[in-house]
mmCIF file of C-alpha atoms in Angstrom:
data_model
loop_
_atom_site.group_PDB
_atom_site.id
_atom_site.type_symbol
_atom_site.label_atom_id
_atom_site.label_comp_id
_atom_site.label_asym_id
_atom_site.label_seq_id
_atom_site.Cartn_x
_atom_site.Cartn_y
_atom_site.Cartn_z
ATOM 1 C CA GLU A 1 -48.865 77.132 198.013
ATOM 2 C CA VAL A 2 -45.559 79.012 198.054
ATOM 3 C CA GLN A 3 -45.987 83.127 198.304
ATOM 4 C CA LEU A 4 -43.716 85.758 198.268
ATOM 5 C CA VAL A 5 -44.860 89.100 199.083
ATOM 6 C CA GLU A 6 -42.622 92.157 198.711
ATOM 7 C CA SER A 7 -43.291 95.668 199.952
ATOM 8 C CA GLY A 8 -41.368 98.737 200.946
ATOM 9 C CA GLY A 9 -40.856 100.472 197.400
ATOM 10 C CA GLY A 10 -41.790 103.713 196.563
ATOM 11 C CA LEU A 11 -40.520 107.053 195.724
ATOM 12 C CA VAL A 12 -37.258 108.137 196.990
ATOM 13 C CA GLN A 13 -34.842 111.026 196.459
ATOM 14 C CA PRO A 14 -31.190 110.177 194.825
ATOM 15 C CA GLY A 15 -28.828 109.859 197.660
ATOM 16 C CA GLY A 16 -31.822 108.422 199.919
ATOM 17 C CA SER A 17 -32.289 105.034 201.731
ATOM 18 C CA LEU A 18 -35.439 102.582 201.293
ATOM 19 C CA ARG A 19 -35.980 98.997 203.038
ATOM 20 C CA LEU A 20 -37.722 96.313 201.167
ATOM 21 C CA SER A 21 -39.056 93.381 202.830
ATOM 22 C CA CYS A 22 -40.249 90.073 201.470
ATOM 23 C CA VAL A 23 -42.526 88.019 203.736
ATOM 24 C CA ALA A 24 -42.594 83.967 202.883
ATOM 25 C CA SER A 25 -45.322 81.562 203.192
ATOM 26 C CA GLY A 26 -45.677 77.771 201.997
ATOM 27 C CA PHE A 27 -42.598 76.469 202.472
ATOM 28 C CA THR A 28 -40.055 76.183 205.130
ATOM 29 C CA PHE A 29 -38.180 79.715 204.953
ATOM 30 C CA SER A 30 -35.282 78.652 207.052
ATOM 31 C CA SER A 31 -34.123 75.811 204.671
ATOM 32 C CA SER A 32 -33.908 78.205 201.575
ATOM 33 C CA ALA A 33 -31.317 80.731 200.359
ATOM 34 C CA MET A 34 -32.988 83.892 198.878
ATOM 35 C CA HIS A 35 -32.359 86.432 196.305
ATOM 36 C CA TRP A 36 -33.084 89.913 195.162
ATOM 37 C CA VAL A 37 -33.248 90.456 191.366
ATOM 38 C CA ARG A 38 -34.488 93.671 189.807
ATOM 39 C CA GLN A 39 -35.462 95.205 186.400
ATOM 40 C CA ALA A 40 -35.281 98.577 185.495
ATOM 41 C CA PRO A 41 -38.173 100.082 183.295
ATOM 42 C CA GLY A 42 -38.169 98.231 179.679
ATOM 43 C CA LYS A 43 -34.971 96.368 180.555
ATOM 44 C CA GLY A 44 -34.059 92.865 181.468
ATOM 45 C CA LEU A 45 -33.122 90.960 184.883
ATOM 46 C CA GLU A 46 -30.388 91.682 187.072
ATOM 47 C CA TYR A 47 -29.125 90.006 189.948
ATOM 48 C CA VAL A 48 -28.659 92.115 193.274
ATOM 49 C CA SER A 49 -28.045 90.335 195.938
ATOM 50 C CA GLY A 50 -28.491 86.963 197.808
ATOM 51 C CA ILE A 51 -28.247 85.225 201.246
ATOM 52 C CA THR A 52 -27.805 81.679 202.483
ATOM 53 C CA SER A 53 -30.602 79.925 204.519
ATOM 54 C CA ASN A 54 -29.079 80.703 207.741
ATOM 55 C CA GLY A 55 -27.962 84.240 206.964
ATOM 56 C CA GLY A 56 -24.278 83.401 207.225
ATOM 57 C CA THR A 57 -23.092 84.370 203.730
ATOM 58 C CA THR A 58 -24.138 87.026 201.337
ATOM 59 C CA SER A 59 -23.112 88.089 197.815
ATOM 60 C CA TYR A 60 -23.831 91.455 195.681
ATOM 61 C CA ALA A 61 -23.797 92.510 192.363
ATOM 62 C CA THR A 62 -20.996 95.013 191.915
ATOM 63 C CA SER A 63 -23.195 97.737 191.086
ATOM 64 C CA VAL A 64 -24.632 97.596 194.539
ATOM 65 C CA LYS A 65 -21.914 96.454 196.751
ATOM 66 C CA GLY A 66 -21.294 98.704 199.701
ATOM 67 C CA ARG A 67 -24.718 100.517 199.468
ATOM 68 C CA PHE A 68 -27.067 97.577 199.764
ATOM 69 C CA THR A 69 -27.511 94.962 202.906
ATOM 70 C CA ILE A 70 -29.363 91.869 202.438
ATOM 71 C CA SER A 71 -30.479 89.949 205.760
ATOM 72 C CA ARG A 72 -33.339 87.878 206.628
ATOM 73 C CA ASP A 73 -35.290 87.128 210.161
ATOM 74 C CA ASN A 74 -36.126 83.208 209.971
ATOM 75 C CA SER A 75 -38.228 83.742 213.098
ATOM 76 C CA LYS A 76 -40.537 86.228 210.776
ATOM 77 C CA ASN A 77 -40.001 84.497 207.386
ATOM 78 C CA THR A 78 -38.969 87.791 205.972
ATOM 79 C CA LEU A 79 -36.250 88.844 203.722
ATOM 80 C CA TYR A 80 -35.086 92.342 203.504
ATOM 81 C CA LEU A 81 -32.831 94.303 201.352
ATOM 82 C CA GLN A 82 -31.578 97.636 202.628
ATOM 83 C CA MET A 83 -30.758 100.299 199.804
ATOM 84 C CA GLY A 84 -28.757 103.453 200.726
ATOM 85 C CA SER A 85 -27.165 106.131 198.522
ATOM 86 C CA LEU A 86 -29.579 105.260 195.730
ATOM 87 C CA ARG A 87 -29.434 106.286 192.294
ATOM 88 C CA VAL A 88 -31.445 106.945 189.333
ATOM 89 C CA GLU A 89 -30.233 103.597 187.970
ATOM 90 C CA ASP A 90 -31.143 101.673 190.817
ATOM 91 C CA MET A 91 -34.945 102.395 189.849
ATOM 92 C CA GLY A 92 -37.198 99.469 188.986
ATOM 93 C CA VAL A 93 -38.979 96.485 190.377
ATOM 94 C CA TYR A 94 -37.278 94.609 192.740
ATOM 95 C CA TYR A 95 -38.365 90.816 192.849
ATOM 96 C CA CYS A 96 -37.410 88.374 195.867
ATOM 97 C CA ALA A 97 -37.009 84.988 194.505
ATOM 98 C CA ARG A 98 -36.411 81.604 196.540
ATOM 99 C CA ASP A 99 -33.570 79.298 195.835
ATOM 100 C CA GLY A 100 -33.668 76.020 195.393
ATOM 101 C CA ASN A 101 -30.932 75.240 197.788
ATOM 102 C CA TRP A 102 -29.984 76.264 201.387
ATOM 103 C CA HIS A 103 -26.917 77.944 199.839
ATOM 104 C CA ILE A 104 -26.514 80.432 196.988
ATOM 105 C CA SER A 105 -26.659 78.420 194.224
ATOM 106 C CA GLY A 106 -28.945 80.905 192.130
ATOM 107 C CA TRP A 107 -31.272 78.023 190.930
ATOM 108 C CA TYR A 108 -34.639 80.319 191.438
ATOM 109 C CA VAL A 109 -37.602 78.235 191.948
ATOM 110 C CA GLU A 110 -40.299 80.739 192.849
ATOM 111 C CA TRP A 111 -40.606 84.548 192.525
ATOM 112 C CA GLY A 112 -42.540 87.282 194.369
ATOM 113 C CA GLN A 113 -44.630 89.898 192.458
ATOM 114 C CA GLY A 114 -42.364 92.584 192.995
ATOM 115 C CA THR A 115 -42.110 96.129 194.428
ATOM 116 C CA GLN A 116 -41.482 99.216 192.695
ATOM 117 C CA VAL A 117 -38.636 101.617 193.561
ATOM 118 C CA THR A 118 -38.534 105.160 191.906
ATOM 119 C CA VAL A 119 -35.523 107.188 192.369
ATOM 120 C CA SER A 120 -36.113 110.886 191.395
ATOM 121 C CA SER A 121 -35.833 114.240 192.618
ATOM 122 C CA ASP B 1 -18.272 88.321 184.566
ATOM 123 C CA ILE B 2 -20.111 85.488 182.448
ATOM 124 C CA GLN B 3 -22.068 86.884 179.507
ATOM 125 C CA MET B 4 -25.364 85.353 178.373
ATOM 126 C CA THR B 5 -26.479 86.534 174.868
ATOM 127 C CA GLN B 6 -29.887 85.477 173.376
ATOM 128 C CA SER B 7 -30.964 85.333 169.949
ATOM 129 C CA PRO B 8 -33.098 86.501 168.361
ATOM 130 C CA SER B 9 -34.107 89.376 170.351
ATOM 131 C CA SER B 10 -37.787 88.821 169.183
ATOM 132 C CA LEU B 11 -39.557 86.569 166.824
ATOM 133 C CA SER B 12 -42.863 86.376 165.277
ATOM 134 C CA ALA B 13 -44.822 83.141 165.383
ATOM 135 C CA SER B 14 -48.404 81.390 165.038
ATOM 136 C CA VAL B 15 -50.359 79.221 167.743
ATOM 137 C CA GLY B 16 -49.182 75.580 166.800
ATOM 138 C CA ASP B 17 -45.881 76.627 165.680
ATOM 139 C CA ARG B 18 -42.748 74.802 166.930
ATOM 140 C CA VAL B 19 -40.221 77.805 167.975
ATOM 141 C CA THR B 20 -36.723 77.583 169.000
ATOM 142 C CA PHE B 21 -34.079 80.081 170.669
ATOM 143 C CA THR B 22 -30.903 80.300 171.616
ATOM 144 C CA CYS B 23 -28.498 81.432 174.679
ATOM 145 C CA ARG B 24 -24.919 81.611 174.570
ATOM 146 C CA ALA B 25 -22.498 81.979 177.286
ATOM 147 C CA SER B 26 -19.214 83.470 176.932
ATOM 148 C CA GLN B 27 -17.413 80.931 178.885
ATOM 149 C CA GLY B 28 -18.391 77.140 179.694
ATOM 150 C CA ILE B 29 -20.985 77.115 182.478
ATOM 151 C CA ASN B 30 -21.485 73.476 182.209
ATOM 152 C CA ASN B 31 -25.403 73.027 182.763
ATOM 153 C CA TYR B 32 -25.826 75.567 185.521
ATOM 154 C CA LEU B 33 -28.574 77.268 183.036
ATOM 155 C CA ALA B 34 -31.865 78.225 183.511
ATOM 156 C CA TRP B 35 -34.908 79.531 181.526
ATOM 157 C CA PHE B 36 -37.573 82.162 182.979
ATOM 158 C CA GLN B 37 -40.708 83.032 181.228
ATOM 159 C CA GLN B 38 -42.105 86.602 181.817
ATOM 160 C CA LYS B 39 -45.214 88.107 180.574
ATOM 161 C CA PRO B 40 -45.663 92.121 180.661
ATOM 162 C CA GLY B 41 -46.334 93.765 184.003
ATOM 163 C CA LYS B 42 -45.868 90.309 185.771
ATOM 164 C CA ALA B 43 -43.099 88.696 187.897
ATOM 165 C CA PRO B 44 -40.852 85.987 185.778
ATOM 166 C CA LYS B 45 -41.785 82.419 186.241
ATOM 167 C CA SER B 46 -39.179 79.676 186.341
ATOM 168 C CA LEU B 47 -39.235 77.185 183.392
ATOM 169 C CA ILE B 48 -36.331 75.051 183.262
ATOM 170 C CA TYR B 49 -33.084 74.448 185.302
ATOM 171 C CA THR B 50 -30.052 72.593 184.903
ATOM 172 C CA ALA B 51 -30.405 73.169 181.275
ATOM 173 C CA THR B 52 -32.769 70.407 180.593
ATOM 174 C CA ASP B 53 -34.949 69.905 183.779
ATOM 175 C CA LEU B 54 -38.762 71.333 184.092
ATOM 176 C CA GLN B 55 -39.619 73.095 187.218
ATOM 177 C CA ASN B 56 -42.928 71.506 188.643
ATOM 178 C CA GLY B 57 -46.248 72.285 186.567
ATOM 179 C CA VAL B 58 -44.453 73.344 183.501
ATOM 180 C CA PRO B 59 -45.893 71.938 180.330
ATOM 181 C CA SER B 60 -43.763 69.257 178.737
ATOM 182 C CA ARG B 61 -44.246 71.346 175.403
ATOM 183 C CA PHE B 62 -41.492 73.219 176.826
ATOM 184 C CA SER B 63 -37.672 71.564 176.627
ATOM 185 C CA GLY B 64 -34.247 72.728 177.146
ATOM 186 C CA SER B 65 -31.064 71.295 175.544
ATOM 187 C CA GLY B 66 -27.304 72.390 175.602
ATOM 188 C CA PHE B 67 -24.193 72.028 177.854
ATOM 189 C CA GLY B 68 -21.204 74.430 178.305
ATOM 190 C CA THR B 69 -21.764 77.529 176.102
ATOM 191 C CA ASP B 70 -24.730 76.888 173.700
ATOM 192 C CA PHE B 71 -28.204 76.225 174.890
ATOM 193 C CA THR B 72 -31.515 76.289 173.445
ATOM 194 C CA LEU B 73 -35.009 76.620 174.763
ATOM 195 C CA SER B 74 -38.094 75.142 172.401
ATOM 196 C CA ILE B 75 -41.726 74.950 172.646
ATOM 197 C CA SER B 76 -43.296 72.428 170.432
ATOM 198 C CA SER B 77 -46.541 73.538 169.839
ATOM 199 C CA LEU B 78 -46.896 77.343 170.926
ATOM 200 C CA GLN B 79 -50.078 78.172 172.847
ATOM 201 C CA PRO B 80 -51.883 81.889 173.126
ATOM 202 C CA GLU B 81 -50.403 82.036 176.793
ATOM 203 C CA ASP B 82 -46.981 81.368 175.623
ATOM 204 C CA PHE B 83 -46.244 84.871 173.933
ATOM 205 C CA ALA B 84 -44.127 86.273 176.422
ATOM 206 C CA THR B 85 -40.247 87.290 176.839
ATOM 207 C CA TYR B 86 -37.879 84.604 177.712
ATOM 208 C CA TYR B 87 -34.667 85.019 179.701
ATOM 209 C CA CYS B 88 -31.816 82.254 180.137
ATOM 210 C CA GLN B 89 -29.722 82.776 183.280
ATOM 211 C CA GLN B 90 -26.074 81.329 184.306
ATOM 212 C CA TYR B 91 -25.687 80.273 187.816
ATOM 213 C CA LYS B 92 -22.167 78.394 187.602
ATOM 214 C CA SER B 93 -20.553 81.725 189.062
ATOM 215 C CA ALA B 94 -21.053 84.797 190.469
ATOM 216 C CA PRO B 95 -22.177 87.379 189.990
ATOM 217 C CA LEU B 96 -25.198 85.447 188.220
ATOM 218 C CA THR B 97 -26.006 86.867 184.974
ATOM 219 C CA PHE B 98 -29.201 86.922 182.658
ATOM 220 C CA GLY B 99 -29.330 87.142 179.219
ATOM 221 C CA GLY B 100 -31.081 89.949 177.287
ATOM 222 C CA GLY B 101 -34.120 87.887 176.538
ATOM 223 C CA THR B 102 -36.164 86.990 173.725
ATOM 224 C CA LYS B 103 -39.717 88.185 173.046
ATOM 225 C CA VAL B 104 -42.004 85.829 171.112
ATOM 226 C CA GLU B 105 -44.799 87.832 169.387
ATOM 227 C CA ILE B 106 -47.672 86.951 167.406
#
């Protein structure tokens, strides 16, 4: 059974930093591109970032470029999202999602349960 | 960026109804279109990819169609567990973008 388990969310002040993690199991993690997608309270889904299976290529939404960094450790089956210079508009539930390909195709096959990020003073 | 527009934003239906809703892309995306289902407080669930193909385990009452800019998701006989919000997403080009969702209510 495929499992994606996010952690690392919490309350942070504007301008602060947070690192999210997503531990994967039930599939060959090193063969799948991975993504972060977020959802603001009461809003729709928004793409945040993606990374190829070997970590060699990354992509970011314009709204987070330069502030967020996606990375992965295939030896630990773990995806990360380092978030900096956080803004109120970054608040929401962050989901990791498994891509159906090794490259960043955007075809999401499975989703984690999400981790809540709250940005408030 | 490619804009994805879903309609209607919500609809009321009954168990057993056939429902159809649409997703329109601001430019052609071939068949790089996915549909997701999300229930309140839960993660999205992948239903359909490449506009027409069902993900493993998705009931056959769900079907997708379309190519280019206009797409539809249909549920042939609505079941109680189908009441949820449905999102479309294009993955033809970066940045990947989602529609605003269609909420299916009783």
